[in-house]
Short mmCIF file of C-alpha atoms in Angstrom, two decimals:
data_model
loop_
_atom_site.label_atom_id
_atom_site.label_comp_id
_atom_site.label_asym_id
_atom_site.label_seq_id
_atom_site.Cartn_x
_atom_site.Cartn_y
_atom_site.Cartn_z
CA UNK A 1 21.50 -1.14 6.54
CA UNK A 2 21.85 -4.76 4.65
CA UNK A 3 20.60 -5.64 1.07
CA UNK A 4 17.24 -6.63 2.65
CA UNK A 5 16.46 -3.66 4.17
CA UNK A 6 17.83 -1.48 1.44
CA UNK A 7 15.07 -3.15 -0.71
CA UNK A 8 12.21 -2.01 1.98
CA UNK A 9 10.24 1.10 1.59
CA UNK A 10 11.38 3.29 4.76
CA UNK A 11 9.06 4.82 7.46
CA UNK A 12 9.66 7.07 9.92
CA UNK A 13 7.44 7.23 12.94
CA UNK A 14 7.93 9.67 16.16
CA UNK A 15 6.12 10.16 19.34
CA UNK A 16 6.72 13.41 21.60
CA UNK A 17 7.34 11.97 25.23
CA UNK A 18 5.06 14.72 27.20
CA UNK A 19 2.88 12.48 29.43
CA UNK A 20 2.22 8.98 30.49
CA UNK A 21 0.82 6.74 27.44
CA UNK A 22 -2.70 5.53 27.33
CA UNK A 23 -5.19 3.10 25.95
CA UNK A 24 -5.65 5.26 23.07
CA UNK A 25 -2.02 5.51 22.32
CA UNK A 26 -2.14 1.60 22.34
CA UNK A 27 -4.77 1.17 20.10
CA UNK A 28 -4.33 4.02 17.73
CA UNK A 29 -0.52 3.80 17.21
CA UNK A 30 0.52 0.56 18.79
CA UNK A 31 -0.99 -1.66 16.51
CA UNK A 32 0.09 0.63 13.67
CA UNK A 33 3.53 0.38 14.59
CA UNK A 34 3.63 -3.38 14.60
CA UNK A 35 2.20 -3.99 11.31
CA UNK A 36 4.63 -1.39 9.81
CA UNK A 37 7.77 -3.18 11.48
CA UNK A 38 6.77 -6.18 9.22
CA UNK A 39 6.04 -4.29 6.22
CA UNK A 40 8.57 -1.81 6.17
CA UNK A 41 12.12 -1.03 7.35
CA UNK A 42 11.27 1.16 10.13
CA UNK A 43 12.76 4.25 12.09
CA UNK A 44 10.93 4.60 15.52
CA UNK A 45 12.00 8.02 17.14
CA UNK A 46 11.13 9.14 20.94
CA UNK A 47 10.76 13.04 19.78
CA UNK A 48 12.19 14.69 22.85
CA UNK A 49 13.31 17.73 21.20
CA UNK A 50 9.90 18.64 20.00
CA UNK A 51 8.65 18.23 23.74
CA UNK A 52 10.62 21.46 24.90
CA UNK A 53 8.59 23.78 22.62
CA UNK A 54 6.05 23.43 25.79
CA UNK A 55 6.84 23.78 29.41
CA UNK A 56 7.90 20.43 30.81
CA UNK A 57 9.61 19.92 34.30
CA UNK A 58 13.37 18.05 33.41
CA UNK A 59 12.50 15.19 35.67
CA UNK A 60 9.22 14.59 33.72
CA UNK A 61 11.00 15.01 30.32
CA UNK A 62 13.77 12.34 31.32
CA UNK A 63 11.02 9.80 32.91
CA UNK A 64 8.79 10.16 29.83
CA UNK A 65 11.48 9.70 27.39
CA UNK A 66 12.78 6.51 29.33
CA UNK A 67 9.17 5.40 29.76
CA UNK A 68 8.25 5.78 25.93
CA UNK A 69 11.40 4.03 24.86
CA UNK A 70 10.48 0.77 27.11
CA UNK A 71 6.87 1.12 25.87
CA UNK A 72 7.89 0.85 22.19
CA UNK A 73 9.60 -2.28 23.10
CA UNK A 74 6.93 -3.68 25.30
CA UNK A 75 4.52 -3.37 22.63
CA UNK A 76 6.54 -5.28 20.39
CA UNK A 77 9.04 -2.92 18.72
CA UNK A 78 12.13 -5.07 17.99
CA UNK A 79 15.42 -3.13 18.00
CA UNK A 80 17.18 -5.86 15.90
CA UNK A 81 14.27 -5.56 13.16
CA UNK A 82 13.85 -1.55 13.46
CA UNK A 83 15.79 1.23 14.72
CA UNK A 84 14.73 2.62 17.89
CA UNK A 85 16.24 5.61 19.29
CA UNK A 86 15.98 8.98 21.30
CA UNK A 87 15.80 12.08 19.17
CA UNK A 88 18.08 14.18 20.92
CA UNK A 89 20.76 11.54 20.92
CA UNK A 90 21.21 12.10 17.29
CA UNK A 91 22.13 15.83 16.85
CA UNK A 92 22.07 15.78 12.95
CA UNK A 93 18.26 16.33 13.60
CA UNK A 94 18.94 19.82 15.07
CA UNK A 95 21.62 20.48 12.48
CA UNK A 96 19.58 19.70 9.31
CA UNK A 97 16.49 21.63 10.82
CA UNK A 98 18.73 24.80 10.65
CA UNK A 99 19.33 24.14 6.96
CA UNK A 100 15.81 23.51 6.15
CA UNK A 101 14.71 26.53 8.11
CA UNK A 102 16.69 28.61 5.28
CA UNK A 103 14.42 26.86 2.74
CA UNK A 104 11.30 27.64 4.32
CA UNK A 105 9.38 30.60 4.04
CA UNK A 106 7.87 32.70 6.85
CA UNK A 107 4.55 32.74 5.22
CA UNK A 108 4.39 29.12 4.95
CA UNK A 109 5.61 28.56 8.62
CA UNK A 110 2.85 31.25 9.69
CA UNK A 111 0.05 29.50 8.12
CA UNK A 112 0.79 26.24 10.13
CA UNK A 113 -2.67 25.53 11.93
CA UNK A 114 -1.19 23.81 14.61
CA UNK A 115 1.11 27.15 15.71
CA UNK A 116 -1.74 29.05 15.61
CA UNK A 117 -3.74 26.77 17.95
CA UNK A 118 -1.00 26.19 20.27
CA UNK A 119 -0.32 29.98 20.46
CA UNK A 120 -3.98 30.48 21.26
CA UNK A 121 -3.57 28.39 24.13
CA UNK A 122 -0.32 28.99 25.47
CA UNK A 123 -0.04 32.94 24.74
CA UNK A 124 2.69 33.50 27.27
CA UNK A 125 5.10 30.91 25.79
CA UNK A 126 4.78 31.55 21.90
CA UNK A 127 8.42 30.65 21.28
CA UNK A 128 10.55 30.23 18.18
CA UNK A 129 10.60 26.67 18.70
CA UNK A 130 7.02 26.23 18.39
CA UNK A 131 7.04 28.35 15.18
CA UNK A 132 9.59 26.28 13.70
CA UNK A 133 8.63 22.95 15.06
CA UNK A 134 7.29 21.68 11.23
CA UNK A 135 10.84 22.31 10.11
CA UNK A 136 12.28 20.07 13.14
CA UNK A 137 9.75 17.32 11.86
CA UNK A 138 10.73 17.65 8.39
CA UNK A 139 14.58 17.33 9.61
CA UNK A 140 13.28 13.93 11.49
CA UNK A 141 11.69 12.68 8.28
CA UNK A 142 14.39 13.62 5.54
CA UNK A 143 17.08 12.32 7.50
CA UNK A 144 16.35 8.67 6.70
CA UNK A 145 15.07 8.77 3.40
CA UNK A 146 11.60 7.97 4.76
CA UNK A 147 9.07 6.79 2.17
CA UNK A 148 6.27 7.06 4.31
CA UNK A 149 5.22 8.79 7.67
CA UNK A 150 1.95 7.59 9.77
CA UNK A 151 0.23 10.74 10.67
CA UNK A 152 -3.34 12.04 11.84
CA UNK A 153 -5.27 14.73 10.01
CA UNK A 154 -3.55 17.37 12.35
CA UNK A 155 -0.22 16.58 10.70
CA UNK A 156 -1.23 16.41 7.26
CA UNK A 157 -0.22 20.16 6.88
CA UNK A 158 3.15 19.60 8.48
CA UNK A 159 3.94 16.62 6.04
CA UNK A 160 3.16 18.53 3.21
CA UNK A 161 5.68 21.29 4.41
CA UNK A 162 8.22 18.57 4.45
CA UNK A 163 7.50 17.82 0.76
CA UNK A 164 7.58 21.57 -0.18
CA UNK A 165 10.83 21.81 1.35
CA UNK A 166 12.43 18.49 0.09
CA UNK A 167 11.19 19.49 -3.40
CA UNK A 168 12.75 23.04 -3.12
CA UNK A 169 16.18 21.85 -1.82
CA UNK A 170 16.11 19.13 -4.72
CA UNK A 171 15.31 21.58 -7.45
CA UNK A 172 18.08 24.10 -6.22
CA UNK A 173 20.77 21.42 -5.98
CA UNK A 174 20.01 18.23 -7.25
CA UNK A 175 17.73 14.96 -6.10
CA UNK A 176 18.79 14.38 -2.22
CA UNK A 177 15.66 14.06 -0.51
CA UNK A 178 12.98 11.47 -0.90
CA UNK A 179 9.55 13.51 -0.92
CA UNK A 180 7.51 11.41 1.84
CA UNK A 181 4.12 10.37 1.87
CA UNK A 182 1.69 9.99 4.69
CA UNK A 183 -0.05 6.65 5.95
CA UNK A 184 -3.32 7.60 7.65
CA UNK A 185 -4.54 5.34 10.53
CA UNK A 186 -7.55 3.03 9.67
CA UNK A 187 -10.93 4.35 10.80
CA UNK A 188 -12.43 2.89 14.12
CA UNK A 189 -9.06 3.38 16.05
CA UNK A 190 -9.79 6.68 17.46
CA UNK A 191 -10.67 6.22 21.44
CA UNK A 192 -12.59 8.43 23.24
CA UNK A 193 -12.66 9.50 27.02
CA UNK A 194 -14.57 7.32 29.46
CA UNK A 195 -16.05 10.05 31.21
CA UNK A 196 -16.48 12.31 27.90
CA UNK A 197 -17.58 10.08 24.98
CA UNK A 198 -17.42 13.15 22.97
CA UNK A 199 -13.77 13.81 23.56
CA UNK A 200 -10.64 12.17 22.27
CA UNK A 201 -8.96 9.99 25.35
CA UNK A 202 -5.73 12.26 26.13
CA UNK A 203 -3.17 12.77 28.89
CA UNK A 204 -5.11 15.60 30.54
CA UNK A 205 -4.94 15.32 34.32
CA UNK A 206 -8.33 17.26 34.20
CA UNK A 207 -10.17 13.92 33.25
CA UNK A 208 -8.11 11.14 34.88
CA UNK A 209 -11.48 9.07 35.18
CA UNK A 210 -11.70 9.16 31.58
CA UNK A 211 -8.11 8.19 30.66
CA UNK A 212 -6.84 4.36 30.88
CA UNK A 213 -3.42 4.74 31.50
CA UNK A 214 -0.91 1.73 30.36
CA UNK A 215 0.43 1.87 33.73
CA UNK A 216 -2.84 1.57 35.82
CA UNK A 217 -3.34 -1.52 38.16
CA UNK A 218 -6.32 -3.95 37.57
CA UNK A 219 -8.27 -2.44 40.27
CA UNK A 220 -8.00 1.11 38.51
CA UNK A 221 -8.76 -0.06 35.29
CA UNK A 222 -11.97 -1.77 36.71
CA UNK A 223 -12.81 1.53 38.74
CA UNK A 224 -12.49 3.64 35.45
CA UNK A 225 -14.46 1.23 33.50
CA UNK A 226 -17.08 1.04 36.03
CA UNK A 227 -17.88 4.84 36.33
CA UNK A 228 -17.87 5.09 32.44
CA UNK A 229 -20.30 7.33 31.03
CA UNK A 230 -23.16 5.34 28.96
CA UNK A 231 -26.81 6.51 28.51
CA UNK A 232 -30.35 6.39 29.69
CA UNK A 233 -31.12 3.27 27.75
CA UNK A 234 -30.22 -0.30 28.27
CA UNK A 235 -29.69 -1.71 24.84
CA UNK A 236 -25.81 -2.56 24.01
CA UNK A 237 -25.68 -1.26 20.64
CA UNK A 238 -23.11 0.46 18.13
CA UNK A 239 -24.63 3.76 17.24
CA UNK A 240 -21.93 6.60 17.50
CA UNK A 241 -24.49 9.14 16.92
CA UNK A 242 -27.07 8.04 19.69
CA UNK A 243 -24.96 5.93 21.88
CA UNK A 244 -21.17 7.29 21.91
CA UNK A 245 -20.37 6.03 25.56
CA UNK A 246 -21.56 2.37 24.57
CA UNK A 247 -20.16 2.54 21.02
CA UNK A 248 -16.83 3.79 22.68
CA UNK A 249 -16.66 0.85 24.87
CA UNK A 250 -17.68 -1.66 22.15
CA UNK A 251 -14.83 -0.25 19.93
CA UNK A 252 -12.38 -0.63 22.90
CA UNK A 253 -13.46 -4.36 23.45
CA UNK A 254 -13.10 -5.02 19.73
CA UNK A 255 -9.64 -3.24 19.02
CA UNK A 256 -7.94 -4.84 22.14
CA UNK A 257 -9.28 -8.53 21.07
CA UNK A 258 -8.96 -7.93 17.43
CA UNK A 259 -12.66 -8.38 16.69
CA UNK A 260 -14.97 -6.82 14.12
CA UNK A 261 -17.49 -4.30 15.78
CA UNK A 262 -20.29 -6.66 15.08
CA UNK A 263 -18.98 -9.62 16.79
CA UNK A 264 -18.28 -7.29 19.86
CA UNK A 265 -21.93 -6.30 19.41
CA UNK A 266 -23.24 -9.88 19.28
CA UNK A 267 -21.27 -10.77 22.30
CA UNK A 268 -22.84 -8.26 24.68
CA UNK A 269 -26.45 -8.72 23.01
CA UNK A 270 -29.13 -8.90 25.68
CA UNK A 271 -26.55 -8.04 28.63
CA UNK A 272 -26.82 -5.15 30.76
CA UNK A 273 -24.38 -2.10 30.67
CA UNK A 274 -22.75 -3.12 33.95
CA UNK A 275 -21.76 -6.65 32.14
CA UNK A 276 -20.65 -4.50 29.13
CA UNK A 277 -18.14 -2.75 31.51
CA UNK A 278 -17.13 -5.56 33.59
CA UNK A 279 -16.43 -7.67 30.12
CA UNK A 280 -14.43 -4.65 28.55
CA UNK A 281 -12.51 -3.70 31.59
CA UNK A 282 -11.42 -7.66 31.70
CA UNK A 283 -10.35 -7.54 28.30
CA UNK A 284 -8.32 -4.34 28.83
CA UNK A 285 -6.75 -5.77 31.76
CA UNK A 286 -5.78 -9.08 30.46
CA UNK A 287 -4.07 -6.95 27.29
CA UNK A 288 -2.11 -4.83 29.68
CA UNK A 289 -0.87 -7.00 32.29
CA UNK A 290 1.53 -8.92 29.71
CA UNK A 291 2.66 -5.39 28.43
CA UNK A 292 3.13 -4.21 32.12
CA UNK A 293 5.48 -7.09 32.84
CA UNK A 294 7.65 -6.42 29.53
CA UNK A 295 7.70 -2.78 30.25
CA UNK A 296 8.97 -3.08 33.99
CA UNK A 297 11.34 -5.55 32.90
CA UNK A 298 12.88 -3.02 30.31
CA UNK A 299 12.60 0.03 32.90
CA UNK A 300 14.27 -1.97 35.72
CA UNK A 301 17.48 -3.08 33.89
CA UNK A 302 19.22 0.11 33.71
CA UNK A 303 22.66 -1.25 32.27
CA UNK A 304 20.60 -3.16 29.51
CA UNK A 305 18.34 0.07 28.78
CA UNK A 306 21.56 2.19 28.59
CA UNK A 307 22.95 0.04 25.90
CA UNK A 308 19.77 -0.12 23.98
CA UNK A 309 19.54 3.44 24.03
CA UNK A 310 23.26 3.35 22.46
CA UNK A 311 22.66 1.12 19.89
CA UNK A 312 19.75 2.87 18.64
CA UNK A 313 21.37 6.05 18.48
CA UNK A 314 24.14 4.88 17.10
CA UNK A 315 22.27 3.01 13.93
CA UNK A 316 20.13 6.21 13.70
CA UNK A 317 23.45 8.31 13.59
CA UNK A 318 25.00 6.26 10.89
CA UNK A 319 22.38 6.84 8.37
CA UNK A 320 21.85 10.47 9.58
CA UNK A 321 25.19 11.59 9.52
CA UNK A 322 25.61 10.29 5.65
CA UNK A 323 22.54 12.47 4.55
CA UNK A 324 23.63 15.36 6.71
CA UNK A 325 27.24 15.16 5.09
CA UNK A 326 25.51 15.02 1.73
CA UNK A 327 23.38 18.19 2.52
CA UNK A 328 26.25 20.21 3.68
CA UNK A 329 28.48 19.35 0.64
CA UNK A 330 25.78 20.44 -1.69
CA UNK A 331 25.19 23.68 0.13
CA UNK A 332 28.65 24.61 0.28
CA UNK A 333 29.92 24.28 3.84
CA UNK A 334 33.40 23.51 4.04
#
């Protein structure tokens, strides 16, 4: 890390490779990634260690991991400005997680809401990795001295635990870890399913029509927007309570073009729902095509991709190794 980087606040942002990225990821996270890259010194991690707490096929995990790495770059993450790496290629994450497990009380881990929710959804696979997921997440953050972590409301509890663990370790030994703070996404960035505007757009295979994947070709994008749920009225108006489907389309249009909602609403004034869907589809297609071209270029060049993966893991390991060595020394490991 050079002097300029050392003066910047550090951000750690990680995403789990558990499926194909979709429009909601691009709008909700992608824009924030780019802004953070300009404002902070950033570590971006493809958090593949977290993926195996749930059942996932070997070939799928490999593909999703490489895909996510390439999408990071296609969206605009510059490996020369930030550190982009795959979590499992930096073994210090797993090593620090073990130490942090020993500074986490059973009751604290048991209270994690996400563990309870996922245990209910998958009662046949309540594994220890799922239980200790938050301490691995804490290791991800604390290894790099991150001052800030971009999170949603569902991760707030995990961040608080990371702060508790850091504080406990610092008090027992001496100041070692930065106690991280959360950066919360701006309101309006949440994108809902095209087929059910009350449900967040996700990777569910049960709702393929409602999810616009970043890989979707123009014809598929047009078809999905054409079948988007609206309502029985005809006025294009932003009103989440009364017109959730129409409002979702206006949000998508505004977000991909970088416009205020009022401007998007004005653009479709006195136009039909069909024209709204067609206009939003075109805006999304025009946004996705250049991203897809960049993604395909990164994904196709295997030698360059292997070199970028190595560069990222080397940079991350350099920082992570120093922190882990400090922790080991303070704990008393020879």
